[in-house]
Amino acid sequence: MKTCPHCNIHIGGAAAYCPLCQNRISGPDEGPWWPKITPPVRRFALLYKIIAFVLLAGVVAGAAVDFLLIETPHRHESLVVLAWVLAALLELRAVLRRRFNGPRQVFTLLLLISGLLVFTDWFHGYRGYSIDLVIPILCSVTLVCNFVFAFWRSHFTQNALVYMLLNIGVGVLPYLLLFFRIGTGRLDTHSIPWVICLIISAVTCLGLIIFQGRALRSELEKRLHM
């Protein structure tokens, strides 16, 4: 154990200076009294940086060709590629950080892909395939995944309102769209995917109430202090 000649105190460990007077201390070194705490190593940080560098470098090269080397009038597809690459990097970052929450990730992915599809459709002249076909399919898949997560996750009671609100939030989209189309007289065969999504929304919501109604009720009582 080391000793400070000025403060007359004994200091353990491998310190070279007195913590009180900051003078040099004498004596043999000892092992550390407390375990050394090392920050958690982010194993996937380098992988994410490499992927981000490669993708963004490819986007920059493509944008240079798109804007500088092609002289004929054309749509700048590099803007669409940039939007999809940025969205993919955001989602990859969330996955690599292991901040995985089933309902939240599915809902975030639904909003992200839906926005990108509408932007891509609008960029190419808006043919309507994004809203009439792809987005209702994505909403249906989201509702089914939410229903599966509700039974797969062991902590359903803690997240009961999350599952239910997600189901209602996604399921309200077909209601609004079909109500608007009925009001404007545009209900046609293009609305079939939304009708299917509406049916899936009602069935999954009913399933959550029937099979997990007790957990939902207990969660509501806890949240509302009933």
Tab-separated table of C-alpha atoms in Angstrom:
chain	number	residue	atom	x	y	z
A	1	MET	CA	0.000	0.000	0.000
A	2	LYS	CA	1.326	3.436	-0.898
A	3	THR	CA	1.752	6.288	1.563
A	4	CYS	CA	1.575	10.063	1.118
A	5	PRO	CA	4.378	11.745	3.132
A	6	HIS	CA	2.452	15.031	3.334
A	7	CYS	CA	-1.057	13.835	4.258
A	8	ASN	CA	0.037	10.690	6.135
A	9	ILE	CA	-2.632	8.568	4.536
A	10	HIS	CA	-2.462	5.114	2.981
A	11	ILE	CA	-3.656	4.752	-0.593
A	12	GLY	CA	-4.475	1.460	-2.246
A	13	GLY	CA	-4.277	0.587	-5.891
A	14	ALA	CA	-1.743	1.768	-8.443
A	15	ALA	CA	-2.224	5.535	-8.062
A	16	ALA	CA	0.897	7.663	-8.570
A	17	TYR	CA	-0.345	10.858	-6.897
A	18	CYS	CA	-2.189	11.619	-3.674
A	19	PRO	CA	-5.883	12.361	-4.261
A	20	LEU	CA	-5.775	15.125	-1.606
A	21	CYS	CA	-2.584	17.105	-2.189
A	22	GLN	CA	-1.651	15.761	-5.638
A	23	ASN	CA	1.930	15.073	-4.543
A	24	ARG	CA	3.795	11.973	-5.623
A	25	ILE	CA	3.321	9.017	-3.257
A	26	SER	CA	5.717	6.201	-2.407
A	27	GLY	CA	5.311	2.508	-1.810
A	28	PRO	CA	4.604	-0.690	-3.772
A	29	ASP	CA	1.710	-0.880	-6.213
A	30	GLU	CA	-1.332	-2.975	-5.412
A	31	GLY	CA	-4.051	-4.414	-7.543
A	32	PRO	CA	-7.067	-2.212	-8.222
A	33	TRP	CA	-9.663	-2.184	-5.478
A	34	TRP	CA	-12.569	-1.905	-7.915
A	35	PRO	CA	-13.097	-3.869	-11.124
A	36	LYS	CA	-12.304	-2.026	-14.289
A	37	ILE	CA	-15.484	-1.093	-16.123
A	38	THR	CA	-15.202	-1.140	-19.884
A	39	PRO	CA	-17.906	0.440	-22.036
A	40	PRO	CA	-19.947	-2.023	-24.087
A	41	VAL	CA	-18.409	-2.631	-27.471
A	42	ARG	CA	-20.679	-1.880	-30.363
A	43	ARG	CA	-19.848	-4.852	-32.498
A	44	PHE	CA	-21.928	-3.747	-35.448
A	45	ALA	CA	-20.833	-0.087	-35.511
A	46	LEU	CA	-18.067	-0.765	-38.043
A	47	LEU	CA	-20.361	-2.945	-40.158
A	48	TYR	CA	-22.971	-0.170	-40.280
A	49	LYS	CA	-20.351	2.422	-41.243
A	50	ILE	CA	-19.035	0.213	-44.047
A	51	ILE	CA	-22.532	-0.426	-45.415
A	52	ALA	CA	-23.431	3.276	-45.148
A	53	PHE	CA	-20.208	4.288	-46.893
A	54	VAL	CA	-20.688	1.832	-49.759
A	55	LEU	CA	-24.339	2.739	-50.302
A	56	LEU	CA	-23.853	6.501	-50.077
A	57	ALA	CA	-20.769	6.340	-52.293
A	58	GLY	CA	-22.846	4.476	-54.863
A	59	VAL	CA	-25.584	7.118	-54.597
A	60	VAL	CA	-23.057	9.927	-55.087
A	61	ALA	CA	-21.592	8.195	-58.143
A	62	GLY	CA	-25.052	7.564	-59.569
A	63	ALA	CA	-26.124	11.167	-58.915
A	64	ALA	CA	-22.993	12.454	-60.656
A	65	VAL	CA	-23.810	10.388	-63.736
A	66	ASP	CA	-27.495	11.305	-63.534
A	67	PHE	CA	-27.049	15.075	-63.209
A	68	LEU	CA	-23.744	15.730	-64.988
A	69	LEU	CA	-23.205	13.162	-67.743
A	70	ILE	CA	-26.711	12.583	-69.119
A	71	GLU	CA	-27.640	15.637	-71.168
A	72	THR	CA	-31.027	14.556	-72.543
A	73	PRO	CA	-34.133	15.501	-70.499
A	74	HIS	CA	-35.007	12.693	-68.111
A	75	ARG	CA	-36.240	11.972	-64.612
A	76	HIS	CA	-33.495	12.058	-62.043
A	77	GLU	CA	-33.858	8.547	-60.666
A	78	SER	CA	-30.934	9.125	-58.314
A	79	LEU	CA	-33.282	11.127	-56.051
A	80	VAL	CA	-35.535	8.095	-55.631
A	81	VAL	CA	-32.513	5.874	-54.971
A	82	LEU	CA	-31.244	8.363	-52.370
A	83	ALA	CA	-34.583	8.328	-50.530
A	84	TRP	CA	-34.677	4.514	-50.421
A	85	VAL	CA	-31.030	4.275	-49.318
A	86	LEU	CA	-31.547	6.753	-46.469
A	87	ALA	CA	-34.642	4.878	-45.324
A	88	ALA	CA	-32.781	1.556	-45.456
A	89	LEU	CA	-29.907	2.986	-43.405
A	90	LEU	CA	-32.291	4.341	-40.767
A	91	GLU	CA	-33.998	0.980	-40.414
A	92	LEU	CA	-30.681	-0.900	-40.410
A	93	ARG	CA	-29.369	1.372	-37.671
A	94	ALA	CA	-32.394	0.648	-35.494
A	95	VAL	CA	-31.984	-3.104	-36.030
A	96	LEU	CA	-28.245	-3.135	-35.322
A	97	ARG	CA	-28.743	-1.167	-32.120
A	98	ARG	CA	-31.064	-3.953	-30.991
A	99	ARG	CA	-33.825	-1.545	-30.142
A	100	PHE	CA	-36.307	-4.082	-31.370
A	101	ASN	CA	-39.884	-3.636	-30.361
A	102	GLY	CA	-42.214	-5.689	-32.516
A	103	PRO	CA	-45.224	-3.374	-32.861
A	104	ARG	CA	-43.173	-0.197	-33.050
A	105	GLN	CA	-40.771	-1.561	-35.664
A	106	VAL	CA	-43.593	-2.914	-37.811
A	107	PHE	CA	-45.553	0.340	-37.597
A	108	THR	CA	-42.464	2.459	-38.323
A	109	LEU	CA	-41.583	0.244	-41.276
A	110	LEU	CA	-45.145	0.557	-42.584
A	111	LEU	CA	-45.053	4.360	-42.448
A	112	LEU	CA	-41.575	4.499	-43.969
A	113	ILE	CA	-42.276	2.177	-46.888
A	114	SER	CA	-45.701	3.716	-47.527
A	115	GLY	CA	-44.212	7.199	-47.716
A	116	LEU	CA	-41.449	6.004	-50.037
A	117	LEU	CA	-43.937	4.208	-52.287
A	118	VAL	CA	-46.153	7.288	-52.575
A	119	PHE	CA	-43.093	9.422	-53.336
A	120	THR	CA	-41.848	6.944	-55.951
A	121	ASP	CA	-45.299	6.703	-57.519
A	122	TRP	CA	-45.622	10.491	-57.615
A	123	PHE	CA	-42.102	10.845	-59.019
A	124	HIS	CA	-43.003	8.595	-61.955
A	125	GLY	CA	-46.233	10.400	-62.765
A	126	TYR	CA	-48.556	8.836	-60.159
A	127	ARG	CA	-50.133	5.726	-61.614
A	128	GLY	CA	-51.968	4.935	-58.389
A	129	TYR	CA	-50.394	1.549	-57.703
A	130	SER	CA	-49.021	2.713	-54.345
A	131	ILE	CA	-52.345	3.664	-52.747
A	132	ASP	CA	-54.609	1.254	-54.636
A	133	LEU	CA	-52.514	-1.914	-54.323
A	134	VAL	CA	-49.252	-1.899	-52.386
A	135	ILE	CA	-50.181	0.119	-49.284
A	136	PRO	CA	-53.360	-1.895	-48.495
A	137	ILE	CA	-51.300	-5.086	-48.806
A	138	LEU	CA	-48.710	-3.637	-46.417
A	139	CYS	CA	-51.449	-2.604	-43.981
A	140	SER	CA	-52.904	-6.118	-44.088
A	141	VAL	CA	-49.482	-7.663	-43.430
A	142	THR	CA	-48.939	-5.211	-40.557
A	143	LEU	CA	-52.261	-6.156	-38.968
A	144	VAL	CA	-51.466	-9.865	-39.225
A	145	CYS	CA	-47.962	-9.337	-37.772
A	146	ASN	CA	-49.424	-7.287	-34.933
A	147	PHE	CA	-51.888	-10.091	-34.193
A	148	VAL	CA	-49.076	-12.676	-34.200
A	149	PHE	CA	-46.855	-10.519	-31.943
A	150	ALA	CA	-49.730	-10.200	-29.475
A	151	PHE	CA	-49.654	-13.970	-28.871
A	152	TRP	CA	-45.954	-14.555	-29.428
A	153	ARG	CA	-44.688	-11.980	-26.930
A	154	SER	CA	-44.778	-13.106	-23.307
A	155	HIS	CA	-45.218	-9.549	-22.019
A	156	PHE	CA	-48.514	-8.940	-23.751
A	157	THR	CA	-50.143	-7.446	-20.656
A	158	GLN	CA	-47.518	-4.689	-20.476
A	159	ASN	CA	-48.000	-3.804	-24.138
A	160	ALA	CA	-51.694	-4.590	-24.504
A	161	LEU	CA	-52.676	-1.027	-25.304
A	162	VAL	CA	-49.807	-0.740	-27.781
A	163	TYR	CA	-51.057	-3.718	-29.775
A	164	MET	CA	-54.643	-2.520	-29.611
A	165	LEU	CA	-53.862	1.075	-30.567
A	166	LEU	CA	-51.631	-0.107	-33.405
A	167	ASN	CA	-54.449	-2.283	-34.688
A	168	ILE	CA	-56.896	0.621	-34.498
A	169	GLY	CA	-54.406	3.086	-36.001
A	170	VAL	CA	-53.616	0.911	-39.006
A	171	GLY	CA	-57.184	-0.321	-39.368
A	172	VAL	CA	-58.639	3.186	-39.523
A	173	LEU	CA	-56.926	3.818	-42.875
A	174	PRO	CA	-59.266	1.602	-44.940
A	175	TYR	CA	-62.278	3.094	-43.144
A	176	LEU	CA	-61.254	6.630	-44.071
A	177	LEU	CA	-60.330	5.791	-47.654
A	178	LEU	CA	-63.465	3.757	-48.347
A	179	PHE	CA	-65.651	6.438	-46.749
A	180	PHE	CA	-64.036	9.055	-48.988
A	181	ARG	CA	-64.445	6.916	-52.094
A	182	ILE	CA	-68.081	6.124	-51.309
A	183	GLY	CA	-68.748	9.834	-50.776
A	184	THR	CA	-67.166	10.752	-54.106
A	185	GLY	CA	-68.643	7.803	-56.014
A	186	ARG	CA	-65.236	6.281	-56.818
A	187	LEU	CA	-65.818	2.858	-55.260
A	188	ASP	CA	-64.651	0.385	-57.923
A	189	THR	CA	-62.472	-2.692	-58.347
A	190	HIS	CA	-59.413	-0.681	-57.254
A	191	SER	CA	-60.943	-0.593	-53.769
A	192	ILE	CA	-60.909	-4.399	-53.349
A	193	PRO	CA	-57.489	-4.475	-51.579
A	194	TRP	CA	-58.758	-1.870	-49.115
A	195	VAL	CA	-61.947	-3.878	-48.505
A	196	ILE	CA	-59.785	-6.928	-47.728
A	197	CYS	CA	-57.663	-4.786	-45.402
A	198	LEU	CA	-60.847	-3.592	-43.693
A	199	ILE	CA	-61.973	-7.191	-43.131
A	200	ILE	CA	-58.559	-8.181	-41.726
A	201	SER	CA	-58.619	-5.141	-39.434
A	202	ALA	CA	-62.034	-6.054	-38.026
A	203	VAL	CA	-61.130	-9.749	-37.616
A	204	THR	CA	-57.786	-9.111	-35.872
A	205	CYS	CA	-59.310	-6.480	-33.598
A	206	LEU	CA	-62.070	-8.922	-32.690
A	207	GLY	CA	-59.471	-11.637	-32.063
A	208	LEU	CA	-57.491	-9.414	-29.688
A	209	ILE	CA	-60.636	-8.572	-27.739
A	210	ILE	CA	-61.833	-12.188	-27.525
A	211	PHE	CA	-58.541	-13.970	-26.809
A	212	GLN	CA	-56.727	-11.236	-24.857
A	213	GLY	CA	-59.681	-9.334	-23.441
A	214	ARG	CA	-58.760	-9.993	-19.811
A	215	ALA	CA	-55.233	-8.651	-20.303
A	216	LEU	CA	-56.617	-5.608	-22.104
A	217	ARG	CA	-59.091	-4.967	-19.306
A	218	SER	CA	-56.455	-5.233	-16.577
A	219	GLU	CA	-54.157	-2.905	-18.500
A	220	LEU	CA	-56.948	-0.354	-18.954
A	221	GLU	CA	-57.794	-0.512	-15.254
A	222	LYS	CA	-54.145	0.027	-14.372
A	223	ARG	CA	-53.678	2.912	-16.787
A	224	LEU	CA	-56.941	4.664	-15.901
A	225	HIS	CA	-56.623	3.890	-12.160
A	226	MET	CA	-60.056	2.319	-12.115
